Coordinates of N, CA and C in Angstrom, one line a residue:
M1 N 0.7 -1.2 0.1 CA 0.1 0.1 -0.1 C 1.1 1.2 0.0
D2 N 0.8 2.0 -0.8 CA 1.6 3.2 -1.0 C 1.5 4.3 -0.1
A3 N 0.4 4.5 0.6 CA 0.3 5.5 1.7 C 1.1 5.2 3.0
G4 N 1.2 3.6 3.1 CA 2.2 3.4 4.4 C 1.3 3.0 5.4
I5 N 0.2 2.9 5.5 CA -0.4 2.3 6.8 C -1.5 1.1 6.4
P6 N -1.3 0.1 7.0 CA -2.3 -1.1 6.5 C -3.7 -0.6 6.8
L7 N -4.8 -1.3 6.1 CA -6.0 -1.0 6.4 C -6.5 -1.8 7.6
R8 N -6.0 -3.0 7.8 CA -6.5 -3.5 9.0 C -6.2 -3.1 10.5
G9 N -5.5 -2.2 10.5 CA -5.0 -1.4 11.7 C -3.9 -1.9 12.4
T10 N -3.3 -3.0 12.0 CA -2.2 -3.7 12.7 C -1.1 -3.6 11.7
V11 N 0.1 -3.6 12.3 CA 1.4 -3.6 11.4 C 2.0 -5.0 11.5
A12 N 2.2 -5.5 10.3 CA 3.1 -6.7 10.0 C 4.6 -6.5 9.5
S13 N 5.2 -7.4 9.6 CA 6.7 -7.0 9.3 C 6.8 -6.8 7.6
D14 N 5.7 -7.1 6.7 CA 5.7 -6.7 5.5 C 4.8 -5.6 5.2
D15 N 4.6 -4.8 6.2 CA 3.8 -3.5 5.9 C 4.6 -2.4 5.8
W16 N 4.3 -1.4 5.0 CA 4.8 0.0 5.1 C 4.5 0.7 6.6
V17 N 5.3 1.4 7.3 CA 5.1 1.9 8.5 C 5.4 3.5 8.4
L18 N 4.3 4.3 8.7 CA 4.7 5.9 8.9 C 5.3 6.1 10.1
A19 N 6.3 7.2 9.7 CA 7.0 7.5 11.0 C 7.1 9.2 10.8
Q20 N 7.3 9.9 12.0 CA 7.5 11.3 11.7 C 9.3 11.5 12.1
V21 N 9.8 12.2 11.3 CA 11.5 12.5 11.8 C 11.3 13.3 12.8
T22 N 12.1 12.9 13.8 CA 12.2 14.0 15.1 C 13.5 14.5 15.0
E23 N 14.8 13.9 14.4 CA 16.0 14.4 14.6 C 16.8 14.0 13.2
V24 N 17.5 15.0 13.0 CA 18.4 14.6 11.7 C 20.0 15.2 11.9
W25 N 20.8 14.4 11.6 CA 22.4 14.6 11.8 C 23.1 14.2 10.5
L26 N 24.2 15.1 10.2 CA 24.8 14.9 8.8 C 26.1 14.5 9.5
F27 N 26.7 13.3 9.2 CA 27.9 12.7 9.8 C 28.7 12.0 8.6
A28 N 29.8 12.4 8.5 CA 30.7 11.8 7.4 C 29.9 11.7 6.0
E29 N 29.4 12.8 5.6 CA 28.5 12.7 4.3 C 27.4 11.8 4.3
R30 N 26.8 11.2 5.5 CA 25.9 10.3 5.5 C 24.8 10.8 6.7
K31 N 23.5 10.7 6.2 CA 22.5 11.4 7.2 C 22.0 10.3 8.2
I32 N 22.0 10.7 9.5 CA 21.6 9.8 10.5 C 20.0 10.4 10.8
V33 N 19.2 9.6 10.9 CA 18.0 9.9 11.1 C 17.3 9.2 12.1
L34 N 16.4 9.8 13.2 CA 15.6 9.5 14.2 C 14.3 9.8 13.9
A35 N 13.4 8.8 13.8 CA 12.0 8.8 13.6 C 11.0 8.1 14.6
N36 N 10.1 8.7 14.8 CA 9.1 8.2 15.6 C 7.7 7.4 15.1
H37 N 7.4 6.2 15.2 CA 6.5 5.6 14.4 C 5.0 6.1 14.9
L38 N 4.2 6.4 13.9 CA 2.9 7.1 14.2 C 1.8 6.1 14.6
H39 N 2.1 4.8 14.4 CA 0.8 4.0 14.7 C 0.8 3.3 16.1
F40 N 1.7 3.5 16.7 CA 2.0 2.9 18.0 C 1.6 3.8 19.3
R41 N 0.8 3.2 20.1 CA 0.6 4.1 21.3 C 1.9 4.2 22.0
G42 N 2.2 5.4 22.5 CA 3.6 5.7 23.2 C 4.5 5.9 22.0
Q43 N 5.6 5.6 22.1 CA 6.6 6.0 21.3 C 7.2 4.8 20.7
Q44 N 7.8 4.5 19.6 CA 8.6 3.4 19.1 C 9.6 4.3 18.2
M45 N 10.9 4.5 18.5 CA 11.7 5.2 17.7 C 12.5 4.3 16.7
T46 N 12.9 4.7 15.6 CA 13.6 3.9 14.6 C 14.9 5.0 14.4
A47 N 15.9 4.4 14.1 CA 17.1 5.1 13.8 C 17.8 4.6 12.7
F48 N 18.0 5.3 11.6 CA 18.8 4.7 10.5 C 19.7 5.7 9.8
K49 N 20.7 5.2 9.0 CA 21.6 6.0 8.3 C 21.4 5.9 6.9
C50 N 21.6 6.8 6.1 CA 21.4 6.8 4.4 C 22.1 7.9 3.8
D51 N 22.2 7.6 2.5 CA 22.7 8.6 1.7 C 21.4 9.5 1.3
D52 N 21.6 10.5 1.4 CA 20.5 11.7 0.9 C 21.2 13.0 0.2
P53 N 21.7 12.6 -1.1 CA 22.4 13.6 -1.7 C 21.7 15.0 -2.1
D54 N 20.2 14.8 -2.2 CA 19.5 15.9 -2.5 C 19.0 16.5 -1.3
D55 N 19.3 16.0 -0.1 CA 19.1 16.8 1.3 C 17.6 16.9 1.2
I56 N 16.7 15.6 1.2 CA 15.4 15.5 1.1 C 14.7 15.4 2.5
I57 N 15.3 14.5 3.3 CA 14.9 14.0 4.4 C 15.2 15.2 5.6
D58 N 14.1 15.6 6.2 CA 14.3 16.8 7.4 C 13.6 16.5 8.5
V59 N 13.7 17.3 9.6 CA 12.9 17.1 10.9 C 11.3 17.3 10.4
D60 N 10.5 16.7 11.0 CA 9.0 16.9 10.8 C 8.4 16.3 9.7
D61 N 9.3 15.8 8.9 CA 8.8 15.0 7.6 C 8.1 13.9 8.0
I62 N 7.2 13.4 7.2 CA 6.4 12.2 7.4 C 7.0 11.1 6.3
I63 N 7.5 9.9 6.8 CA 8.2 9.0 5.9 C 7.4 7.8 6.1
S64 N 7.4 6.9 5.1 CA 7.1 5.5 5.2 C 8.5 4.6 5.0
I65 N 8.4 3.6 6.1 CA 9.5 2.7 6.3 C 9.0 1.2 5.8
Y66 N 10.0 0.6 5.1 CA 9.6 -0.9 4.7 C 10.9 -1.4 4.4
R67 N 11.0 -2.6 5.1 CA 12.3 -3.4 5.2 C 13.4 -2.3 5.4
S68 N 14.3 -2.3 4.2 CA 15.7 -1.5 4.2 C 15.6 -0.3 3.4
S69 N 14.2 0.1 3.4 CA 13.9 1.4 2.4 C 12.8 2.5 3.1
V70 N 13.0 3.7 2.7 CA 12.3 4.7 3.2 C 11.8 5.4 2.1
S71 N 10.4 5.7 2.1 CA 9.7 6.4 1.0 C 9.3 7.9 1.6
I72 N 9.7 9.0 0.8 CA 9.3 10.2 1.0 C 8.7 10.9 -0.1
L73 N 7.9 11.9 0.0 CA 7.6 12.8 -1.1 C 8.5 13.7 -1.3
D74 N 9.1 14.0 -2.6 CA 10.0 15.0 -3.2 C 9.1 16.3 -3.0
P75 N 9.6 17.3 -2.4 CA 8.8 18.5 -2.1 C 8.9 19.4 -3.4
V76 N 9.8 19.2 -4.5 CA 9.9 19.9 -5.5 C 8.9 19.4 -6.7
N77 N 9.1 18.1 -7.0 CA 8.0 17.7 -8.1 C 6.9 16.8 -7.6
F78 N 6.7 16.7 -6.3 CA 5.7 15.7 -5.7 C 5.8 14.4 -6.0
S79 N 6.8 13.9 -6.4 CA 6.9 12.4 -6.9 C 7.5 11.5 -5.6
K80 N 7.3 10.3 -5.4 CA 7.7 9.4 -4.4 C 9.1 9.1 -4.7
L81 N 10.1 9.4 -3.8 CA 11.3 8.9 -3.6 C 11.5 7.8 -2.8
V82 N 12.5 6.7 -3.2 CA 12.7 5.6 -2.3 C 14.2 5.7 -2.0
I83 N 14.6 5.8 -0.8 CA 15.9 5.7 -0.5 C 16.4 4.6 0.4
A84 N 17.5 3.8 0.0 CA 18.0 2.7 0.9 C 18.5 3.2 2.1
V85 N 18.4 2.6 3.3 CA 18.8 2.8 4.4 C 19.3 1.6 5.2
E86 N 20.1 2.0 6.2 CA 20.6 0.9 7.0 C 20.2 1.2 8.5
F87 N 19.4 0.4 9.0 CA 18.7 0.6 10.2 C 19.8 0.2 11.4
W88 N 19.7 0.8 12.5 CA 20.5 0.8 13.7 C 19.6 -0.1 14.7
E89 N 20.1 -1.1 15.1 CA 19.4 -2.1 16.2 C 19.9 -1.4 17.5
P90 N 18.8 -1.5 18.5 CA 19.1 -1.1 19.8 C 20.2 -2.0 20.5
V91 N 21.1 -1.4 21.3 CA 22.1 -2.2 22.0 C 21.6 -2.3 23.4
P92 N 21.7 -3.8 23.7 CA 21.0 -4.1 24.9 C 22.0 -3.4 26.0
A93 N 21.3 -2.9 27.4 CA 21.8 -2.5 28.2 C 22.8 -3.5 29.0
G94 N 23.8 -2.9 29.5 CA 24.8 -3.8 30.2 C 24.3 -4.5 31.7
P95 N 25.1 -5.5 31.8 CA 24.4 -6.3 33.1 C 24.4 -5.5 34.3

């Protein structure tokens, strides 16, 4: 589904997930992004890094996440852009 949220109201591993970008950093020519999932009660954050040569992803943007890709609306020509990303897994707390 292109809009990013499943009709049945639940999210499976093969569904697009909507998220709002909360923080963006540029580090070593790669963009680091922190986003809050919109379909969960409370907060579920996702962090990923990506190449964003056109500097499209910014704070407060709504993005769709699917597997190792993020989809976002190009603000210039209103077309869908899909960007490959590398997600960061949470590191367990020490003993």
